[in-house]
Short mmCIF file of C-alpha atoms and ligand atoms in Angstrom, two decimals:
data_model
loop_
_atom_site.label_atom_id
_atom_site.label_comp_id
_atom_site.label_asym_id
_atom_site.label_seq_id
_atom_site.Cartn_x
_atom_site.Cartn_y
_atom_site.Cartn_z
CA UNK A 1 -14.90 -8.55 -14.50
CA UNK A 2 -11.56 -6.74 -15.06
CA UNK A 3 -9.70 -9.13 -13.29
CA UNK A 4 -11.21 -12.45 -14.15
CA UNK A 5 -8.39 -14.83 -14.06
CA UNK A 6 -5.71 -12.83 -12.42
CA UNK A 7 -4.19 -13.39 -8.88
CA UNK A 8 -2.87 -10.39 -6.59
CA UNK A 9 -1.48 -10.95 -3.23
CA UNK A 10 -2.30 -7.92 -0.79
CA UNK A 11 -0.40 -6.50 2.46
CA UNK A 12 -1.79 -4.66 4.92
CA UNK A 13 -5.14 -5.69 5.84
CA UNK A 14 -5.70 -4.52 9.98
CA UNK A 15 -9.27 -4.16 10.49
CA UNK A 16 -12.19 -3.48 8.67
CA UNK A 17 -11.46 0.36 7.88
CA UNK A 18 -7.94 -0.66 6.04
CA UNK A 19 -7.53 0.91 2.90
CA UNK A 20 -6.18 -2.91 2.18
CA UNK A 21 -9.98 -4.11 2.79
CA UNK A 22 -11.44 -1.71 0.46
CA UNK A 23 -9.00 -2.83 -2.34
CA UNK A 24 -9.53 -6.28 -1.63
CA UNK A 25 -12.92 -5.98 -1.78
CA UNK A 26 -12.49 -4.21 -5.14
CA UNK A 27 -10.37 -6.72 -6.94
CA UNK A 28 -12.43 -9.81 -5.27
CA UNK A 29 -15.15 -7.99 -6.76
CA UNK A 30 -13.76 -7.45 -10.05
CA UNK A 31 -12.62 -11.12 -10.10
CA UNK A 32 -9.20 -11.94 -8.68
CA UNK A 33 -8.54 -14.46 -6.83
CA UNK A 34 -6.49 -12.80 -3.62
CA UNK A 35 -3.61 -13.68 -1.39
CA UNK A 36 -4.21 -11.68 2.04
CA UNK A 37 -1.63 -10.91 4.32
CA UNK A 38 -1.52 -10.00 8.76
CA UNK A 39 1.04 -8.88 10.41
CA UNK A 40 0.75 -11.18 13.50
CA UNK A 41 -1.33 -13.17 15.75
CA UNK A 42 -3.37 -10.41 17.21
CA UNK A 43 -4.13 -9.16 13.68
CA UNK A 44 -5.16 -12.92 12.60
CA UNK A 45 -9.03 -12.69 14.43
CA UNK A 46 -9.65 -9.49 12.99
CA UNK A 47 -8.28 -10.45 9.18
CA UNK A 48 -10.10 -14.00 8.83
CA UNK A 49 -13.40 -13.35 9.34
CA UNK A 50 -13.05 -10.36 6.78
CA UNK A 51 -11.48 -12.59 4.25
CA UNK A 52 -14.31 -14.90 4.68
CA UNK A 53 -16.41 -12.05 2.81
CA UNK A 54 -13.92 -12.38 -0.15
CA UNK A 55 -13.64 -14.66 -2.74
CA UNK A 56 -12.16 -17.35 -0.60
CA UNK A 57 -8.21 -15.70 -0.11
CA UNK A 58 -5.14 -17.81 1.49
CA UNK A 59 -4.50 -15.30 4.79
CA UNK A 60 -0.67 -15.81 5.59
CA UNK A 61 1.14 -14.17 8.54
CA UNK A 62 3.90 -11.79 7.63
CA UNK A 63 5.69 -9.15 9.42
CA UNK A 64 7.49 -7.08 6.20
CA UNK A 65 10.16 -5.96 9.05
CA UNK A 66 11.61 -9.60 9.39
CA UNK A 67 13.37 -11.01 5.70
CA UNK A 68 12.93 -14.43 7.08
CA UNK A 69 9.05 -14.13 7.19
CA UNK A 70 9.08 -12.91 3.71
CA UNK A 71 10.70 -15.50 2.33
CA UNK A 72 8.11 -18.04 4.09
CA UNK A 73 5.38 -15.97 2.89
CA UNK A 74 7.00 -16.86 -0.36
CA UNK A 75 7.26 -20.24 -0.31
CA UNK A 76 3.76 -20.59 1.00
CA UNK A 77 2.45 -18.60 -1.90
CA UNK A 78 4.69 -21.14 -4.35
CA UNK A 79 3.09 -23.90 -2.94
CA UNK A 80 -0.38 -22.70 -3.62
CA UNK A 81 -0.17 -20.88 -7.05
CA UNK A 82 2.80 -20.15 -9.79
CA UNK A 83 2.11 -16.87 -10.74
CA UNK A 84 1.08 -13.88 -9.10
CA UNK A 85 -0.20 -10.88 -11.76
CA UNK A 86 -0.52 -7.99 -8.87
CA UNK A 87 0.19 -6.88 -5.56
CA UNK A 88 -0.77 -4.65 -3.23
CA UNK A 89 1.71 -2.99 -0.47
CA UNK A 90 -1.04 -1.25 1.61
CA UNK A 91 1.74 -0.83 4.97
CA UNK A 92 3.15 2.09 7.03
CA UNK A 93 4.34 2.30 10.53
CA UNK A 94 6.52 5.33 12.38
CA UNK A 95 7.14 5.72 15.95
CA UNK A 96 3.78 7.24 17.84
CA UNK A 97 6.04 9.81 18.97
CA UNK A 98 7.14 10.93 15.58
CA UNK A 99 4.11 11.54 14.43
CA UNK A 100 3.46 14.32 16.97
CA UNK A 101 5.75 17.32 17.35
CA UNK A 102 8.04 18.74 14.92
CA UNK A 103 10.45 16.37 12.54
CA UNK A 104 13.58 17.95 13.97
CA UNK A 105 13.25 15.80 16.33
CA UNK A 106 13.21 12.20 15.08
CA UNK A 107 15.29 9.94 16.51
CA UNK A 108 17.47 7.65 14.55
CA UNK A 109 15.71 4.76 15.25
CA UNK A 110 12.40 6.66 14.08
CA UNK A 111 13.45 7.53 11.36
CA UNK A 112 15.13 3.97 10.74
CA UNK A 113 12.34 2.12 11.43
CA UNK A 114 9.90 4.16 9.46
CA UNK A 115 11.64 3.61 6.54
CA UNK A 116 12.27 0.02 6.89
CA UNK A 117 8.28 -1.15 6.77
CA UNK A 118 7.10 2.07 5.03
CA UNK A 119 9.31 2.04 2.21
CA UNK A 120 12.13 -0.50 1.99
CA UNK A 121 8.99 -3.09 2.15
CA UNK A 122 8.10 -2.64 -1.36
CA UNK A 123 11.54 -2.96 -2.64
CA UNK A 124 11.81 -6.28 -1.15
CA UNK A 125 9.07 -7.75 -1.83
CA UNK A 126 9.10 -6.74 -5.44
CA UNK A 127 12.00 -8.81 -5.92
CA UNK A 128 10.43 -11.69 -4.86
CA UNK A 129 7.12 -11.14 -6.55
CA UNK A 130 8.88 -10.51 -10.00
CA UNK A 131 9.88 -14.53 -10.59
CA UNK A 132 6.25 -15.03 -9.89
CA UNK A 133 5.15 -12.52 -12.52
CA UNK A 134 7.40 -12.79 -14.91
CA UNK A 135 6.13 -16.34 -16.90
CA UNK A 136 8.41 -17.92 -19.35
CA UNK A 137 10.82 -16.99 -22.17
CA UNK A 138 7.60 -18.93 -24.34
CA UNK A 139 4.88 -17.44 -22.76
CA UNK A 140 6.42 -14.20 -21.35
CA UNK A 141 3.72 -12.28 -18.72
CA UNK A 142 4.10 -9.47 -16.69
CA UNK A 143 2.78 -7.74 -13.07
CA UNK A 144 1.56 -5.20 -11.49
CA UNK A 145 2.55 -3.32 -8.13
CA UNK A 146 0.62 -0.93 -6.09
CA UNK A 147 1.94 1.21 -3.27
CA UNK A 148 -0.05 3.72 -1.36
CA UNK A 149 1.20 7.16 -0.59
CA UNK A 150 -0.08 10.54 0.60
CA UNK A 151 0.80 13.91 0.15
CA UNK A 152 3.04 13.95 2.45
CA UNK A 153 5.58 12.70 0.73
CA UNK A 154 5.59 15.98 -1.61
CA UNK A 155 4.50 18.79 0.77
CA UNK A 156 5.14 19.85 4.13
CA UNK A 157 1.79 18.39 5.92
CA UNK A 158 2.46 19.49 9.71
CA UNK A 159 2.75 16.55 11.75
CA UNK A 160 3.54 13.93 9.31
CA UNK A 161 7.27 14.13 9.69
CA UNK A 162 8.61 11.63 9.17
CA UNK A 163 6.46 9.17 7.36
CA UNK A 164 6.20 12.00 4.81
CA UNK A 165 10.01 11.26 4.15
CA UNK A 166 9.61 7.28 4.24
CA UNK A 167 6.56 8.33 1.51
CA UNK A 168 9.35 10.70 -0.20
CA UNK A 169 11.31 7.27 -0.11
CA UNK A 170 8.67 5.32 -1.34
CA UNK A 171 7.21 7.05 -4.04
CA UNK A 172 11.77 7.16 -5.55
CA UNK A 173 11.57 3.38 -5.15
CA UNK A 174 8.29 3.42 -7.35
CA UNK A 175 10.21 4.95 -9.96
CA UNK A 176 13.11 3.13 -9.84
CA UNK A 177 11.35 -0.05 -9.50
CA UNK A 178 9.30 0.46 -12.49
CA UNK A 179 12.82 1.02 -14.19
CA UNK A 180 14.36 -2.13 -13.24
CA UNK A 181 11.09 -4.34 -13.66
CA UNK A 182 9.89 -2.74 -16.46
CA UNK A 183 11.80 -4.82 -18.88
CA UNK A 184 10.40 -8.27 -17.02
CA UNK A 185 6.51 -6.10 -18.32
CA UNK A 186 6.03 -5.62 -14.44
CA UNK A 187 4.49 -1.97 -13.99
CA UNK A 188 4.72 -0.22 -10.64
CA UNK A 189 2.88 2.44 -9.48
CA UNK A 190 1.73 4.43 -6.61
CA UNK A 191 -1.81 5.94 -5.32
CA UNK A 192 -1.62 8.93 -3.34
CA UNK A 193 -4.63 8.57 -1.03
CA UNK A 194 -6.79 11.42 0.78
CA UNK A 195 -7.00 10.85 4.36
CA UNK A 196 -9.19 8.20 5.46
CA UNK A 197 -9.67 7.80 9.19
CA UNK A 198 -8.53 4.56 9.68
CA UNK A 199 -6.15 2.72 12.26
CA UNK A 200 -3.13 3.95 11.07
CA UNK A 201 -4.25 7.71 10.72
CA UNK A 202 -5.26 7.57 14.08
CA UNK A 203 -1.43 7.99 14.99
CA UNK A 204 -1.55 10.99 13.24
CA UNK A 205 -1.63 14.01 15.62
CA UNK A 206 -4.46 16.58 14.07
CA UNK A 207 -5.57 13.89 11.73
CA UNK A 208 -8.52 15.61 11.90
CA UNK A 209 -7.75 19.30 10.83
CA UNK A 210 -6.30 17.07 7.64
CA UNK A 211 -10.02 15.51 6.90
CA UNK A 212 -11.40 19.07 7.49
CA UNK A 213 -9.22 20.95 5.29
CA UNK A 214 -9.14 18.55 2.53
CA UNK A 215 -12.75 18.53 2.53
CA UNK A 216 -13.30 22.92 2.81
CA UNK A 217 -10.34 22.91 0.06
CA UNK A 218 -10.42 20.00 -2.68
CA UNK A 219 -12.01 21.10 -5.59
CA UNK A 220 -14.65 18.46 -5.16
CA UNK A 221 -15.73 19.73 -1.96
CA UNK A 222 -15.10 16.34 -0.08
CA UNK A 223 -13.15 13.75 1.40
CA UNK A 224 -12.64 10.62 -0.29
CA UNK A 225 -14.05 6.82 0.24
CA UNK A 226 -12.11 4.28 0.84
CA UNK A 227 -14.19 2.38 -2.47
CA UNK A 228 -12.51 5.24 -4.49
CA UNK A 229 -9.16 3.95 -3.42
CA UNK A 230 -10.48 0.17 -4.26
CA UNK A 231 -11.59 1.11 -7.94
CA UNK A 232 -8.25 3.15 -8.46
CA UNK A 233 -6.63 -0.21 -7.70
CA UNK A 234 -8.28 -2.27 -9.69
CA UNK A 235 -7.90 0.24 -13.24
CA UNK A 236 -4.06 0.00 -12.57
CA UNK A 237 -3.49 -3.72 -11.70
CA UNK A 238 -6.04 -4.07 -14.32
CA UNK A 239 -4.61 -4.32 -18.71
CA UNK A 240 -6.47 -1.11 -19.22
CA UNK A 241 -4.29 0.36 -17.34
CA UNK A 242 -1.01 -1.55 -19.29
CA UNK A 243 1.30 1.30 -20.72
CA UNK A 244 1.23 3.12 -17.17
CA UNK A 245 4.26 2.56 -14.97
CA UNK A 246 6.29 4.53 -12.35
CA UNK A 247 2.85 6.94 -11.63
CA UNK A 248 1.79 8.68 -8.63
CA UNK A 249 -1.78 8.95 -9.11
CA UNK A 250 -3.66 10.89 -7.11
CA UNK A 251 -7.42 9.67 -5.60
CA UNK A 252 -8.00 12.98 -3.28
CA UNK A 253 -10.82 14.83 -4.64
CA UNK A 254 -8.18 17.22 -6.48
CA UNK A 255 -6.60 18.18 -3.23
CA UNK A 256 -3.27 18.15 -4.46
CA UNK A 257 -3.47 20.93 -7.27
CA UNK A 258 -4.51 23.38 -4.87
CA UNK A 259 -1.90 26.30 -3.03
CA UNK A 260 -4.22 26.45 -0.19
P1 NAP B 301 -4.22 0.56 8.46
O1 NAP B 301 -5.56 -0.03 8.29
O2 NAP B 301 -3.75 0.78 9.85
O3 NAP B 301 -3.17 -0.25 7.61
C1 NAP B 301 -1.77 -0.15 7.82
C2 NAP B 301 -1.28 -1.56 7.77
O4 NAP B 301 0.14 -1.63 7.83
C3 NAP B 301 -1.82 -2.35 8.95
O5 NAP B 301 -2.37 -3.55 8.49
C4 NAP B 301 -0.55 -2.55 9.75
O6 NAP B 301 -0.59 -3.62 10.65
C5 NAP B 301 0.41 -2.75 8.65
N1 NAP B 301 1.78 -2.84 9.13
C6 NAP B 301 2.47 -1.97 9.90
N2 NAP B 301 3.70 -2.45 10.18
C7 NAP B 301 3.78 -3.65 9.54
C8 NAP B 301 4.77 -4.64 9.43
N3 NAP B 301 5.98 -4.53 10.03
N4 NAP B 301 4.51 -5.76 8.70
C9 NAP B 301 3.32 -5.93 8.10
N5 NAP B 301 2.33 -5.03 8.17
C10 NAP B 301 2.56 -3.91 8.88
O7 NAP B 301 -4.17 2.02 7.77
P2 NAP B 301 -4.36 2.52 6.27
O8 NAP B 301 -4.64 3.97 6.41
O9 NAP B 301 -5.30 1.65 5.54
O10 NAP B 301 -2.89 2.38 5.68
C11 NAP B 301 -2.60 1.66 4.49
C12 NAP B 301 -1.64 2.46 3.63
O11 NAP B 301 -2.33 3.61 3.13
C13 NAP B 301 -0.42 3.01 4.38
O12 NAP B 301 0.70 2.94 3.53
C14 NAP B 301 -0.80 4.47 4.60
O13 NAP B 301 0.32 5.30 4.77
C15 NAP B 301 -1.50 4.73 3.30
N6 NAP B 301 -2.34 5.94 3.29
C16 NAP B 301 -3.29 6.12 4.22
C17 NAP B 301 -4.05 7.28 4.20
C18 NAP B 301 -5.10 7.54 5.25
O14 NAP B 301 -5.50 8.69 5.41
N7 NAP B 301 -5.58 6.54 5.96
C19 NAP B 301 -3.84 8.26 3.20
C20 NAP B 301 -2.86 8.01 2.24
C21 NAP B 301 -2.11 6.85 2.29
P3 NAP B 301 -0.67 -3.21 12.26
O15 NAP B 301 -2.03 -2.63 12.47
O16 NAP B 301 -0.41 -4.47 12.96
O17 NAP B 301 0.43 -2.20 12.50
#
């Protein structure tokens, strides 16, 4: 039990495929006690009755795109506990339209809004999970933050556009988070997922030439499960896992060192 004790709150649950679910299901597993997050109403009967397979979680509602519903998710989770020691931003969203076609053409707004729940997300609510982390000057503690990215964000994957930017974004706020947190002994990291078909990848024009090639190229021959993804999670929210900060690891069967 790797995380007996702890408490992580976790964005980004939608449905039963989420990468979110498989983590949570990890760290329940592994002990935590977990704060699970839906974006809205709609998302609230598919979220409960998965969190009712998990050790018992508060679900809040919270929309990262609107400050004023992070700060009540906030104030909710103060009411109910005093420390947090992870979370888990699990969230991305670009325009359907600029996920098809070539990046050229992304509109202002695409690319603004993107960026805004893909990436700025974490930044904010890292500041408010750090007083929550951080413990006392007698008993100092510390955190952990995870962030998932993909590829992407690195390399030219056709038809990504521009959510491979917001992950370029991303994955510079992971560093320079870790840098400003670091001193409060909050580590923040990111895990650069394989594709998983999932709701969010369905957006993803040729999502499906990505599975295929990952799976004909990685060295391991195969796509990834979204368990692997969970137990990734769980080593780096977990203390064995305590001198690693600002990392992009990368749980895709060894796609990534490949030229193919
Ligand atoms: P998913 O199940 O669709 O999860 C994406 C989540 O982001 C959904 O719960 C979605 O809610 C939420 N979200 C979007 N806009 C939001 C907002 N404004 N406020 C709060 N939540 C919002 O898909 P997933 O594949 O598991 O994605 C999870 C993370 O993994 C994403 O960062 C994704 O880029 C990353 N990732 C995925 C893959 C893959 O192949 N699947 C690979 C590498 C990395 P709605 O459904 O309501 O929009």
């Amino acid at each position: 039990m790797l995380l007996d004790g702890m408490t992580g709150l976790i964005l980004g649950i939608a449905n039963q495929r989420s990468l979110a679910y498989a983590i949570a299901q990890a760290t329940s597993a592994a002990g935590a006690k977990l704060i699970a997050t839906y974006q809205n109403e709609r998302l609230r009967r598919n979220v409960e009755p998965l969190a009712a397979t998990l050790n018992n979680p508060l679900v809040l509602q919270c929309d990262v795109a609107s400050d004023e519903q992070i700060l009540r998710l906030f104030a909710s989770i103060r009411e109910n506990t005093d420390r947090l020691d992870f979370v888990v931003h699990a969230i991305a969203y670009a325009l359907r339209d600029d996920l098809e076609g070539e990046y050229v053409d992304t509109s202002r707004e695409g690319f603004r809004v993107a960026h805004d729940v893909s990436a700025y997300s974490l930044t904010v609510l890292a500041r408010h999970a750090a007083p929550l982390m951080t413990g006392t000057e007698e008993v100092p503690r510390g955190g952990s933050i995870v962030t998932l990215t993909y590829l992407g964000g690195q390399r030219v994957i056709p038809h990504y556009n521009v959510m491979g930017v917001a992950k370029a974004a991303l994955e510079s706020s992971v560093r320079y988070l870790a840098y400003d947190l670091g001193k409060k002994n909050i580590r923040v990291n990111a895990i650069a997922a394989g594709p998983v078909r999932t709701l969010a990848a369905a957006g993803i024009s040729r999502f499906s030439w990505m599975l295929h090639h990952q799976e004909a190229y990685s060295p391991l021959g195969r796509n990834i499960e979204p368990e692997e993804v969970g137990a990734a999670t769980v080593f780096l929210v977990s203390h064995m896992a305590r001198s690693i900060t600002g990392q992009i690891l990368h749980v895709d069967c060894g796609y990534h060192i490949m030229g193919t």
